[in-house]
Short mmCIF file of N, CA, C and O in Angstrom, two decimals:
data_model
loop_
_atom_site.label_atom_id
_atom_site.label_comp_id
_atom_site.label_asym_id
_atom_site.label_seq_id
_atom_site.Cartn_x
_atom_site.Cartn_y
_atom_site.Cartn_z
N MET Z 1 7.18 14.46 -21.96
CA MET Z 1 7.73 15.39 -22.55
C MET Z 1 9.12 15.09 -23.28
O MET Z 1 9.99 14.38 -22.43
N ARG Z 2 9.30 15.25 -24.33
CA ARG Z 2 10.43 15.20 -25.17
C ARG Z 2 11.65 16.03 -24.83
O ARG Z 2 11.14 17.46 -24.95
N ASP Z 3 12.81 15.33 -24.73
CA ASP Z 3 13.61 16.55 -24.46
C ASP Z 3 14.91 16.34 -25.21
O ASP Z 3 15.37 15.26 -25.59
N HIS Z 4 15.31 17.30 -26.06
CA HIS Z 4 16.41 17.31 -27.19
C HIS Z 4 17.63 17.76 -26.36
O HIS Z 4 18.53 17.77 -27.23
N GLY Z 5 17.93 18.04 -25.13
CA GLY Z 5 18.88 18.46 -24.55
C GLY Z 5 19.74 17.05 -24.00
O GLY Z 5 19.49 16.23 -24.53
N SER Z 6 20.93 17.90 -23.41
CA SER Z 6 21.78 16.49 -22.88
C SER Z 6 20.93 15.88 -21.43
O SER Z 6 20.39 16.50 -20.84
N SER Z 7 21.32 14.51 -21.28
CA SER Z 7 20.98 14.02 -20.20
C SER Z 7 21.92 14.06 -19.00
O SER Z 7 23.21 14.71 -19.45
N ASP Z 8 21.76 14.02 -17.88
CA ASP Z 8 22.69 13.92 -16.81
C ASP Z 8 23.96 13.29 -17.27
O ASP Z 8 24.99 14.07 -16.77
N ASP Z 9 24.33 12.46 -18.03
CA ASP Z 9 25.54 11.98 -18.11
C ASP Z 9 26.13 12.39 -19.54
O ASP Z 9 27.29 11.79 -19.93
N GLY Z 10 25.67 13.40 -20.18
CA GLY Z 10 26.12 14.21 -21.21
C GLY Z 10 25.78 13.63 -22.54
O GLY Z 10 26.13 14.21 -23.59
N ARG Z 11 24.60 12.40 -22.46
CA ARG Z 11 24.64 11.64 -24.02
C ARG Z 11 23.23 12.59 -24.46
O ARG Z 11 22.63 13.31 -23.43
N THR Z 12 23.34 13.09 -25.86
CA THR Z 12 21.78 13.60 -26.18
C THR Z 12 20.80 12.46 -26.04
O THR Z 12 21.01 11.47 -26.12
N ARG Z 13 19.51 13.46 -26.32
CA ARG Z 13 18.50 12.41 -26.23
C ARG Z 13 18.45 11.46 -27.32
O ARG Z 13 17.93 10.20 -27.11
N ARG Z 14 18.95 11.95 -28.51
CA ARG Z 14 18.98 10.93 -29.78
C ARG Z 14 19.87 9.67 -29.52
O ARG Z 14 19.57 8.61 -30.03
N GLN Z 15 21.01 9.86 -29.00
CA GLN Z 15 22.12 9.11 -28.71
C GLN Z 15 21.50 7.91 -27.49
O GLN Z 15 21.29 6.80 -27.67
N PHE Z 16 20.62 8.31 -26.54
CA PHE Z 16 19.74 7.62 -25.80
C PHE Z 16 18.99 6.58 -26.50
O PHE Z 16 18.51 5.46 -26.10
N LEU Z 17 18.06 7.53 -27.31
CA LEU Z 17 17.10 6.84 -28.13
C LEU Z 17 17.60 5.68 -29.10
O LEU Z 17 17.04 4.70 -29.34
N ALA Z 18 18.79 6.01 -29.67
CA ALA Z 18 19.68 5.06 -30.39
C ALA Z 18 19.89 3.88 -29.61
O ALA Z 18 19.77 2.42 -30.16
N ALA Z 19 20.60 3.99 -28.61
CA ALA Z 19 20.88 2.70 -27.55
C ALA Z 19 19.76 2.05 -27.13
O ALA Z 19 19.82 0.99 -27.06
N ALA Z 20 18.78 2.89 -26.57
CA ALA Z 20 17.32 2.34 -26.37
C ALA Z 20 16.85 1.33 -27.36
O ALA Z 20 16.48 0.09 -27.22
N GLY Z 21 17.04 1.88 -28.61
CA GLY Z 21 16.08 1.20 -29.68
C GLY Z 21 17.12 -0.27 -29.98
O GLY Z 21 16.52 -1.17 -30.24
N ALA Z 22 18.40 0.17 -29.70
CA ALA Z 22 19.05 -1.23 -30.16
C ALA Z 22 18.68 -2.34 -28.85
O ALA Z 22 18.82 -3.67 -29.22
N ALA Z 23 18.73 -1.98 -27.74
CA ALA Z 23 18.34 -2.62 -26.64
C ALA Z 23 17.08 -3.34 -26.90
O ALA Z 23 16.64 -4.45 -26.95
N ALA Z 24 15.77 -2.54 -27.36
CA ALA Z 24 14.24 -3.37 -27.77
C ALA Z 24 14.81 -4.08 -28.57
O ALA Z 24 13.85 -5.01 -28.87
N THR Z 25 15.54 -3.90 -30.00
CA THR Z 25 15.81 -4.46 -31.20
C THR Z 25 16.03 -6.15 -30.55
O THR Z 25 15.57 -6.92 -31.06
N ALA Z 26 17.29 -6.23 -29.57
CA ALA Z 26 17.71 -7.38 -29.15
C ALA Z 26 16.62 -8.27 -28.46
O ALA Z 26 16.34 -9.27 -28.47
N GLY Z 27 15.98 -7.26 -27.79
CA GLY Z 27 14.81 -8.04 -27.04
C GLY Z 27 13.63 -8.50 -27.99
O GLY Z 27 12.86 -9.48 -27.54
N LEU Z 28 13.50 -8.01 -29.12
CA LEU Z 28 12.45 -8.22 -29.86
C LEU Z 28 12.63 -9.25 -31.25
O LEU Z 28 12.27 -9.24 -32.19
N ALA Z 29 13.90 -9.58 -31.07
CA ALA Z 29 14.79 -10.37 -32.30
C ALA Z 29 13.51 -11.43 -32.54
O ALA Z 29 12.94 -12.43 -31.99
N GLY Z 30 13.35 -11.39 -34.31
CA GLY Z 30 12.34 -12.52 -34.43
C GLY Z 30 11.33 -12.29 -34.74
O GLY Z 30 10.11 -12.82 -35.27
N CYS Z 31 10.51 -10.71 -34.27
CA CYS Z 31 9.32 -10.41 -34.62
C CYS Z 31 9.40 -9.72 -35.94
O CYS Z 31 9.68 -9.22 -36.58
N ALA Z 32 8.17 -10.20 -36.52
CA ALA Z 32 8.03 -9.98 -37.80
C ALA Z 32 7.63 -8.35 -38.27
O ALA Z 32 7.77 -7.93 -39.46
N THR Z 33 7.18 -7.88 -37.23
CA THR Z 33 6.62 -6.44 -37.27
C THR Z 33 7.79 -5.65 -37.02
O THR Z 33 7.61 -4.43 -37.18
N LEU Z 34 8.95 -5.99 -36.75
CA LEU Z 34 10.23 -5.18 -36.09
C LEU Z 34 10.42 -4.02 -37.14
O LEU Z 34 10.96 -4.61 -38.32
N THR Z 35 10.61 -2.66 -37.01
CA THR Z 35 11.24 -1.99 -37.56
C THR Z 35 12.80 -1.76 -37.68
O THR Z 35 13.17 -2.31 -36.62
N ALA Z 36 13.55 -1.09 -38.64
CA ALA Z 36 14.88 -0.99 -38.33
C ALA Z 36 15.08 0.12 -36.97
O ALA Z 36 14.57 0.75 -36.79
N SER Z 37 15.95 -0.33 -36.39
CA SER Z 37 16.56 0.44 -34.82
C SER Z 37 17.38 1.49 -35.35
O SER Z 37 18.11 1.38 -36.36
N GLY Z 38 17.90 2.51 -34.63
CA GLY Z 38 18.67 3.55 -34.79
C GLY Z 38 18.19 4.43 -35.63
O GLY Z 38 19.20 5.36 -36.01
N ASP Z 39 17.01 4.80 -36.17
CA ASP Z 39 16.31 6.10 -36.81
C ASP Z 39 16.53 7.08 -35.94
O ASP Z 39 16.50 7.15 -34.76
N ASP Z 40 17.02 7.93 -36.72
CA ASP Z 40 17.31 9.22 -36.20
C ASP Z 40 16.03 10.81 -36.95
O ASP Z 40 16.16 11.23 -37.13
N PHE Z 41 14.86 10.21 -36.09
CA PHE Z 41 13.79 11.06 -36.30
C PHE Z 41 12.97 11.11 -35.17
O PHE Z 41 13.02 10.36 -34.12
N ASP Z 42 12.08 12.03 -35.17
CA ASP Z 42 10.96 12.39 -33.73
C ASP Z 42 9.90 11.98 -34.15
O ASP Z 42 8.86 11.64 -33.15
N ILE Z 43 9.27 12.20 -35.43
CA ILE Z 43 7.92 11.96 -35.88
C ILE Z 43 7.90 11.18 -37.07
O ILE Z 43 8.45 11.68 -38.20
N GLY Z 44 7.28 9.83 -37.38
CA GLY Z 44 7.15 8.96 -38.28
C GLY Z 44 5.73 9.62 -38.96
O GLY Z 44 4.89 10.16 -38.35
N MET Z 45 5.88 9.10 -40.34
CA MET Z 45 4.82 9.39 -41.09
C MET Z 45 4.21 8.04 -41.31
O MET Z 45 5.15 7.33 -42.31
N THR Z 46 2.80 7.67 -40.97
CA THR Z 46 2.68 6.43 -41.33
C THR Z 46 1.49 6.67 -42.42
O THR Z 46 1.59 7.66 -43.15
N ALA Z 47 0.86 5.97 -42.93
CA ALA Z 47 -0.37 5.86 -43.90
C ALA Z 47 -0.92 7.13 -44.23
O ALA Z 47 -0.90 7.77 -45.05
N VAL Z 48 -1.59 7.17 -42.84
CA VAL Z 48 -2.36 8.33 -42.75
C VAL Z 48 -2.34 9.08 -41.30
O VAL Z 48 -3.32 9.57 -40.54
N ALA Z 49 -1.28 9.16 -40.79
CA ALA Z 49 -1.00 9.78 -39.48
C ALA Z 49 0.47 10.00 -39.31
O ALA Z 49 1.24 9.42 -39.89
N PHE Z 50 0.69 11.00 -38.47
CA PHE Z 50 1.85 11.39 -37.73
C PHE Z 50 2.03 10.66 -36.46
O PHE Z 50 0.89 10.47 -35.62
N ASP Z 51 3.36 10.21 -36.31
CA ASP Z 51 3.48 9.22 -35.06
C ASP Z 51 4.63 9.53 -34.10
O ASP Z 51 5.60 9.15 -35.00
N PRO Z 52 4.61 10.03 -33.19
CA PRO Z 52 3.42 10.35 -32.57
C PRO Z 52 2.60 11.82 -32.80
O PRO Z 52 3.28 12.57 -33.47
N PRO Z 53 1.32 11.64 -32.91
CA PRO Z 53 0.28 12.92 -33.26
C PRO Z 53 0.92 14.33 -32.40
O PRO Z 53 0.96 15.58 -32.99
N THR Z 54 1.48 14.35 -31.50
CA THR Z 54 1.93 15.43 -30.57
C THR Z 54 3.25 15.21 -30.09
O THR Z 54 3.48 14.10 -29.29
N VAL Z 55 3.80 16.07 -29.92
CA VAL Z 55 5.51 16.26 -29.55
C VAL Z 55 5.91 17.36 -28.77
O VAL Z 55 5.31 18.28 -29.50
N THR Z 56 6.43 17.33 -27.78
CA THR Z 56 7.00 18.38 -26.91
C THR Z 56 8.53 18.78 -26.69
O THR Z 56 9.28 17.74 -26.66
N VAL Z 57 9.02 19.86 -27.34
CA VAL Z 57 10.29 20.15 -27.16
C VAL Z 57 10.56 21.44 -26.82
O VAL Z 57 9.37 22.18 -26.28
N GLU Z 58 11.63 21.94 -26.54
CA GLU Z 58 11.80 23.28 -26.04
C GLU Z 58 12.53 24.25 -27.16
O GLU Z 58 12.72 23.87 -28.15
N VAL Z 59 12.38 25.45 -26.87
CA VAL Z 59 12.70 26.53 -27.68
C VAL Z 59 14.00 26.24 -28.25
O VAL Z 59 14.86 26.12 -27.62
N GLY Z 60 14.08 26.42 -29.85
CA GLY Z 60 15.45 26.18 -30.18
C GLY Z 60 15.68 24.54 -30.65
O GLY Z 60 16.61 24.79 -31.53
N ASP Z 61 14.82 23.79 -30.55
CA ASP Z 61 15.19 22.11 -30.64
C ASP Z 61 14.73 22.15 -32.06
O ASP Z 61 13.96 22.72 -32.66
N GLU Z 62 15.57 21.23 -32.98
CA GLU Z 62 15.03 20.89 -34.13
C GLU Z 62 14.30 19.76 -34.23
O GLU Z 62 14.45 18.69 -33.16
N VAL Z 63 12.89 19.61 -35.02
CA VAL Z 63 12.14 18.33 -35.35
C VAL Z 63 12.41 17.85 -36.20
O VAL Z 63 12.54 18.41 -37.39
N VAL Z 64 12.37 16.29 -36.57
CA VAL Z 64 13.02 15.65 -37.73
C VAL Z 64 11.64 14.83 -37.96
O VAL Z 64 11.45 14.00 -37.12
N TRP Z 65 11.19 14.92 -39.02
CA TRP Z 65 10.08 14.07 -39.55
C TRP Z 65 10.48 13.07 -40.41
O TRP Z 65 11.67 13.48 -41.35
N ARG Z 66 10.35 11.71 -40.33
CA ARG Z 66 10.74 10.70 -41.42
C ARG Z 66 9.45 10.11 -42.12
O ARG Z 66 8.55 9.47 -41.48
N ASN Z 67 9.48 9.99 -43.46
CA ASN Z 67 8.23 9.32 -44.03
C ASN Z 67 8.67 7.73 -43.82
O ASN Z 67 9.79 7.38 -44.82
N THR Z 68 7.94 7.16 -42.76
CA THR Z 68 8.04 5.90 -42.65
C THR Z 68 7.05 4.87 -43.38
O THR Z 68 7.07 3.68 -43.13
N SER Z 69 6.45 5.28 -44.32
CA SER Z 69 5.45 4.91 -45.16
C SER Z 69 6.10 4.87 -46.72
O SER Z 69 6.59 5.33 -47.07
N SER Z 70 4.96 3.86 -47.30
CA SER Z 70 5.14 3.95 -48.90
C SER Z 70 4.43 5.01 -49.64
O SER Z 70 4.90 5.40 -50.88
N ARG Z 71 3.53 5.97 -49.17
CA ARG Z 71 3.15 6.89 -49.47
C ARG Z 71 3.71 8.36 -49.42
O ARG Z 71 4.63 8.53 -48.26
N GLY Z 72 3.91 9.32 -50.35
CA GLY Z 72 4.29 10.51 -50.14
C GLY Z 72 3.28 11.35 -49.36
O GLY Z 72 2.16 11.20 -49.14
N HIS Z 73 4.11 12.40 -48.43
CA HIS Z 73 3.63 13.21 -47.40
C HIS Z 73 4.25 14.55 -47.63
O HIS Z 73 5.24 14.56 -48.27
N THR Z 74 3.26 15.84 -46.87
CA THR Z 74 3.93 16.65 -46.94
C THR Z 74 3.72 16.98 -45.06
O THR Z 74 3.29 16.33 -44.36
N VAL Z 75 4.74 18.11 -44.75
CA VAL Z 75 4.63 18.78 -43.57
C VAL Z 75 4.22 20.02 -43.75
O VAL Z 75 5.10 20.88 -44.27
N THR Z 76 2.91 20.68 -43.45
CA THR Z 76 2.86 22.02 -43.85
C THR Z 76 2.15 22.75 -42.41
O THR Z 76 1.09 22.07 -41.87
N ALA Z 77 2.63 23.56 -41.80
CA ALA Z 77 2.06 24.48 -40.68
C ALA Z 77 0.63 25.09 -41.08
O ALA Z 77 0.14 25.60 -42.07
N TYR Z 78 -0.58 24.81 -39.98
CA TYR Z 78 -1.59 25.86 -40.12
C TYR Z 78 -1.10 27.11 -40.13
O TYR Z 78 -0.98 27.51 -38.91
N GLU Z 79 -1.03 27.81 -41.11
CA GLU Z 79 -0.56 29.41 -40.78
C GLU Z 79 -1.28 30.13 -39.73
O GLU Z 79 -0.87 31.15 -38.97
N GLY Z 80 -2.64 29.94 -39.96
CA GLY Z 80 -3.74 30.88 -38.74
C GLY Z 80 -3.55 30.54 -37.38
O GLY Z 80 -4.06 31.19 -36.52
N THR Z 81 -2.83 29.24 -37.04
CA THR Z 81 -2.78 28.89 -35.80
C THR Z 81 -1.31 29.01 -35.11
O THR Z 81 -0.88 28.64 -34.01
N LEU Z 82 -0.51 29.90 -35.77
CA LEU Z 82 1.23 29.90 -35.34
C LEU Z 82 0.95 30.80 -34.32
O LEU Z 82 0.12 31.72 -34.40
N PRO Z 83 1.93 30.25 -33.33
CA PRO Z 83 2.12 31.42 -32.15
C PRO Z 83 2.67 32.77 -32.50
O PRO Z 83 3.31 32.75 -33.63
N GLU Z 84 2.60 33.56 -31.77
CA GLU Z 84 2.93 35.00 -32.14
C GLU Z 84 4.47 35.09 -32.16
O GLU Z 84 4.88 34.47 -31.54
N GLY Z 85 4.99 35.66 -33.21
CA GLY Z 85 6.49 35.63 -33.66
C GLY Z 85 7.12 34.45 -34.33
O GLY Z 85 8.07 34.08 -34.27
N ALA Z 86 6.08 33.38 -34.32
CA ALA Z 86 6.86 32.09 -34.90
C ALA Z 86 6.80 32.09 -36.53
O ALA Z 86 5.98 32.65 -37.24
N ALA Z 87 7.97 31.39 -36.95
CA ALA Z 87 7.99 31.31 -38.49
C ALA Z 87 7.15 30.17 -38.96
O ALA Z 87 6.83 29.12 -38.33
N PHE Z 88 6.62 30.62 -40.22
CA PHE Z 88 6.06 29.67 -41.05
C PHE Z 88 6.87 28.42 -41.25
O PHE Z 88 8.00 28.48 -41.69
N PHE Z 89 6.36 27.10 -41.38
CA PHE Z 89 7.28 25.96 -41.99
C PHE Z 89 6.31 25.11 -42.80
O PHE Z 89 5.05 24.98 -42.50
N ALA Z 90 6.97 24.76 -43.99
CA ALA Z 90 6.52 24.04 -45.08
C ALA Z 90 7.51 22.79 -45.71
O ALA Z 90 8.72 23.15 -45.75
N SER Z 91 7.40 21.56 -45.73
CA SER Z 91 8.27 20.93 -46.43
C SER Z 91 8.27 21.43 -48.15
O SER Z 91 7.10 21.99 -48.53
N GLY Z 92 9.35 21.71 -48.84
CA GLY Z 92 9.36 22.22 -49.74
C GLY Z 92 9.73 23.80 -49.87
O GLY Z 92 10.24 24.15 -50.41
N GLY Z 93 9.75 24.20 -48.50
CA GLY Z 93 10.28 25.86 -48.04
C GLY Z 93 9.48 26.80 -48.62
O GLY Z 93 9.78 27.73 -48.47
N TYR Z 94 7.95 26.28 -48.91
CA TYR Z 94 7.30 27.60 -49.03
C TYR Z 94 6.98 28.45 -47.78
O TYR Z 94 7.20 28.14 -46.60
N GLU Z 95 6.55 29.66 -48.46
CA GLU Z 95 6.41 30.75 -47.16
C GLU Z 95 5.17 31.01 -46.81
O GLU Z 95 4.90 31.63 -45.65
N THR Z 96 3.95 30.38 -47.47
CA THR Z 96 2.59 30.46 -46.97
C THR Z 96 2.05 28.98 -47.13
O THR Z 96 2.41 28.36 -47.88
N GLU Z 97 0.71 28.57 -46.17
CA GLU Z 97 0.04 27.71 -46.10
C GLU Z 97 -0.34 27.61 -47.68
O GLU Z 97 -0.52 26.40 -48.36
N GLN Z 98 -1.10 28.65 -48.12
CA GLN Z 98 -1.72 28.75 -49.70
C GLN Z 98 -0.38 28.40 -50.58
O GLN Z 98 -0.85 27.47 -51.45
N ALA Z 99 0.79 28.79 -50.47
CA ALA Z 99 1.59 28.33 -51.53
C ALA Z 99 1.93 27.02 -51.63
O ALA Z 99 2.53 26.19 -52.45
N ALA Z 100 2.27 26.20 -50.23
CA ALA Z 100 2.25 25.07 -50.12
C ALA Z 100 1.42 24.23 -50.76
O ALA Z 100 1.44 22.98 -51.61
N ARG Z 101 0.15 24.46 -50.61
CA ARG Z 101 -1.20 23.92 -51.12
C ARG Z 101 -1.17 23.96 -52.49
O ARG Z 101 -1.58 22.94 -53.38
N ASP Z 102 -1.12 25.03 -53.25
CA ASP Z 102 -1.02 25.66 -54.57
C ASP Z 102 0.25 24.67 -55.20
O ASP Z 102 0.00 24.08 -55.98
N ALA Z 103 1.38 24.55 -54.98
CA ALA Z 103 2.49 23.53 -55.04
C ALA Z 103 1.98 22.19 -55.12
O ALA Z 103 2.35 21.67 -56.12
N TYR Z 104 1.51 21.74 -53.97
CA TYR Z 104 1.11 20.22 -54.29
C TYR Z 104 0.16 20.32 -55.09
O TYR Z 104 0.47 18.89 -56.07
N SER Z 105 -0.90 20.87 -55.18
CA SER Z 105 -2.15 20.89 -56.28
C SER Z 105 -1.37 20.88 -57.71
O SER Z 105 -2.10 19.99 -58.51
N ASN Z 106 -0.54 21.51 -57.69
CA ASN Z 106 -0.02 21.66 -59.46
C ASN Z 106 1.24 20.84 -59.58
O ASN Z 106 1.18 20.37 -60.72
N SER Z 107 2.04 20.49 -58.54
CA SER Z 107 2.94 19.56 -59.24
C SER Z 107 3.64 18.56 -57.99
O SER Z 107 4.81 18.20 -57.97
N LEU Z 108 2.84 18.43 -57.10
CA LEU Z 108 3.23 17.76 -55.90
C LEU Z 108 4.44 18.04 -54.98
O LEU Z 108 5.24 17.52 -54.55
N GLY Z 109 4.40 19.43 -55.36
CA GLY Z 109 5.48 20.06 -54.40
C GLY Z 109 5.62 20.05 -52.90
O GLY Z 109 4.33 19.70 -52.27
N GLY Z 110 6.63 20.05 -52.63
CA GLY Z 110 6.78 19.60 -50.87
C GLY Z 110 6.59 18.25 -50.54
O GLY Z 110 6.77 17.86 -49.37
N LEU Z 111 6.58 17.21 -51.41
CA LEU Z 111 6.05 15.86 -51.26
C LEU Z 111 7.43 15.26 -50.41
O LEU Z 111 8.45 15.45 -51.35
N ILE Z 112 7.48 14.76 -49.47
CA ILE Z 112 8.63 14.05 -48.86
C ILE Z 112 8.08 12.40 -49.17
O ILE Z 112 7.20 12.00 -48.71
N GLY Z 113 9.12 11.98 -49.93
CA GLY Z 113 9.23 10.33 -50.63
C GLY Z 113 9.57 9.48 -49.32
O GLY Z 113 10.00 9.78 -48.34
N SER Z 114 9.24 8.25 -49.52
CA SER Z 114 9.53 7.36 -48.63
C SER Z 114 10.82 7.03 -47.88
O SER Z 114 11.83 7.20 -48.96
N GLY Z 115 11.09 7.14 -46.95
CA GLY Z 115 12.48 7.39 -46.05
C GLY Z 115 13.26 8.71 -45.95
O GLY Z 115 14.14 8.77 -45.10
N GLU Z 116 12.60 9.55 -46.88
CA GLU Z 116 13.03 11.02 -46.87
C GLU Z 116 12.73 11.85 -45.31
O GLU Z 116 11.73 11.32 -44.40
N THR Z 117 13.24 12.84 -45.19
CA THR Z 117 13.14 13.32 -43.84
C THR Z 117 12.94 14.90 -44.02
O THR Z 117 13.14 15.35 -45.29
N TYR Z 118 12.37 15.55 -43.47
CA TYR Z 118 12.06 17.19 -43.24
C TYR Z 118 12.35 17.58 -41.63
O TYR Z 118 11.94 16.82 -40.65
N THR Z 119 12.81 18.84 -41.53
CA THR Z 119 13.44 18.98 -40.49
C THR Z 119 12.92 20.53 -40.15
O THR Z 119 13.27 21.58 -41.32
N HIS Z 120 12.54 21.09 -38.98
CA HIS Z 120 12.33 22.55 -38.79
C HIS Z 120 12.75 22.80 -37.21
O HIS Z 120 12.71 21.95 -36.26
N THR Z 121 13.48 23.82 -37.17
CA THR Z 121 13.80 24.38 -35.69
C THR Z 121 12.72 25.28 -35.20
O THR Z 121 12.46 26.37 -35.86
N PHE Z 122 12.41 25.05 -33.90
CA PHE Z 122 11.06 25.97 -33.45
C PHE Z 122 11.99 26.70 -32.62
O PHE Z 122 12.31 26.68 -31.52
N ASP Z 123 11.83 28.25 -32.93
CA ASP Z 123 12.35 29.19 -32.05
C ASP Z 123 11.39 30.08 -31.42
O ASP Z 123 11.69 31.08 -30.43
N ALA Z 124 10.10 29.85 -31.12
CA ALA Z 124 9.24 30.58 -30.54
C ALA Z 124 8.23 29.58 -30.01
O ALA Z 124 7.97 28.50 -30.26
N PRO Z 125 7.89 29.77 -28.34
CA PRO Z 125 7.30 29.08 -27.51
C PRO Z 125 5.80 29.15 -28.06
O PRO Z 125 5.27 29.87 -28.70
N GLY Z 126 5.11 27.72 -27.74
CA GLY Z 126 3.79 27.91 -28.18
C GLY Z 126 3.45 26.36 -28.59
O GLY Z 126 4.14 25.63 -28.91
N GLU Z 127 2.23 26.42 -29.24
CA GLU Z 127 1.79 25.24 -30.01
C GLU Z 127 1.50 25.63 -31.56
O GLU Z 127 0.98 26.34 -31.79
N TYR Z 128 2.07 24.23 -32.47
CA TYR Z 128 2.18 24.61 -33.72
C TYR Z 128 1.36 23.68 -34.33
O TYR Z 128 1.83 22.43 -33.90
N GLU Z 129 0.20 23.71 -34.89
CA GLU Z 129 -0.40 22.76 -35.52
C GLU Z 129 -0.22 22.59 -36.98
O GLU Z 129 -0.02 23.71 -37.61
N TYR Z 130 -0.01 21.31 -37.34
CA TYR Z 130 0.48 21.37 -38.80
C TYR Z 130 -0.27 20.04 -39.18
O TYR Z 130 -1.10 19.03 -38.92
N LEU Z 131 -0.28 19.73 -40.79
CA LEU Z 131 -1.01 18.74 -41.49
C LEU Z 131 -0.27 18.21 -42.44
O LEU Z 131 0.99 18.96 -43.04
N CYS Z 132 -0.69 17.04 -43.36
CA CYS Z 132 -0.24 16.61 -44.59
C CYS Z 132 -1.06 16.92 -45.29
O CYS Z 132 -2.44 16.43 -45.37
N ILE Z 133 -0.64 17.73 -46.76
CA ILE Z 133 -2.05 18.19 -47.52
C ILE Z 133 -2.47 17.19 -48.16
O ILE Z 133 -3.63 17.00 -48.34
N PRO Z 134 -1.95 15.98 -48.63
CA PRO Z 134 -2.73 15.01 -49.42
C PRO Z 134 -3.67 13.88 -48.21
O PRO Z 134 -4.50 13.29 -48.81
N HIS Z 135 -3.14 14.19 -47.39
CA HIS Z 135 -3.94 13.26 -46.10
C HIS Z 135 -4.56 13.99 -45.18
O HIS Z 135 -5.04 13.44 -44.04
N GLU Z 136 -5.03 15.23 -45.33
CA GLU Z 136 -5.70 16.14 -44.23
C GLU Z 136 -6.84 15.65 -43.90
O GLU Z 136 -7.22 15.38 -42.92
N GLN Z 137 -7.46 15.26 -45.15
CA GLN Z 137 -9.06 14.84 -44.96
C GLN Z 137 -8.99 13.51 -44.18
O GLN Z 137 -9.99 13.10 -43.69
N ALA Z 138 -8.14 12.87 -44.07
CA ALA Z 138 -7.81 11.37 -43.39
C ALA Z 138 -7.67 11.68 -41.70
O ALA Z 138 -7.53 10.65 -41.25
N GLY Z 139 -7.35 12.70 -41.70
CA GLY Z 139 -7.07 13.21 -40.17
C GLY Z 139 -5.25 13.34 -40.06
O GLY Z 139 -5.07 13.15 -38.87
N MET Z 140 -4.66 13.22 -41.10
CA MET Z 140 -3.24 13.26 -40.82
C MET Z 140 -2.95 14.85 -40.24
O MET Z 140 -2.48 15.57 -41.37
N VAL Z 141 -3.20 14.92 -39.01
CA VAL Z 141 -2.70 16.36 -38.55
C VAL Z 141 -1.92 15.93 -37.28
O VAL Z 141 -1.91 14.90 -36.69
N GLY Z 142 -0.97 17.08 -36.66
CA GLY Z 142 -0.18 16.77 -35.66
C GLY Z 142 -0.05 18.32 -35.09
O GLY Z 142 -0.46 19.06 -35.30
N THR Z 143 0.44 18.08 -33.66
CA THR Z 143 0.79 19.58 -33.12
C THR Z 143 2.55 19.19 -32.33
O THR Z 143 2.71 18.23 -31.69
N ILE Z 144 3.16 20.37 -32.57
CA ILE Z 144 4.29 20.40 -31.78
C ILE Z 144 4.37 21.46 -30.77
O ILE Z 144 3.51 22.68 -31.24
N VAL Z 145 4.26 21.24 -29.39
CA VAL Z 145 4.29 22.35 -28.32
C VAL Z 145 5.65 22.24 -28.25
O VAL Z 145 6.62 21.65 -27.89
N VAL Z 146 6.04 23.65 -28.01
CA VAL Z 146 7.29 24.05 -27.72
C VAL Z 146 7.29 24.77 -26.41
O VAL Z 146 6.76 25.79 -26.32
N GLU Z 147 8.13 24.50 -25.51
CA GLU Z 147 8.12 25.17 -24.16
C GLU Z 147 9.44 25.93 -23.99
O GLU Z 147 10.52 25.88 -24.68
N GLU Z 148 9.33 26.69 -23.21
CA GLU Z 148 10.54 27.72 -22.93
C GLU Z 148 11.68 26.75 -21.84
O GLU Z 148 11.21 26.15 -21.01
#
């Protein structure tokens, strides 16, 4: 379970992850595939996947996606699967899944470039399924589980 709250010693989850990332970086110095440490995101976007594909958070938590690949991506909720009372979310700020799909098709609307981020705060418990419009057919889908 991923926790965005404070740990027992008052540090936030992101502060802990940053410290852990720095320690891991030191331990892996010299590895050719090492990525930059200290990144402040919950979900990375690789060529055709969200990493990790499922994240668990608490009501009121903000989730940060970062495009960690050279391809453009979107984050778009599957509108028909949203929990009761949940707000729709999509990179580009679209109000419906169809509007997000149309905007992407017409002008690459909602596209998140390499290194850019998108954030959303989850205010209702339940499971949120989402996709990357240009890579949906390749299986680029994910799930956010929001617990009370």
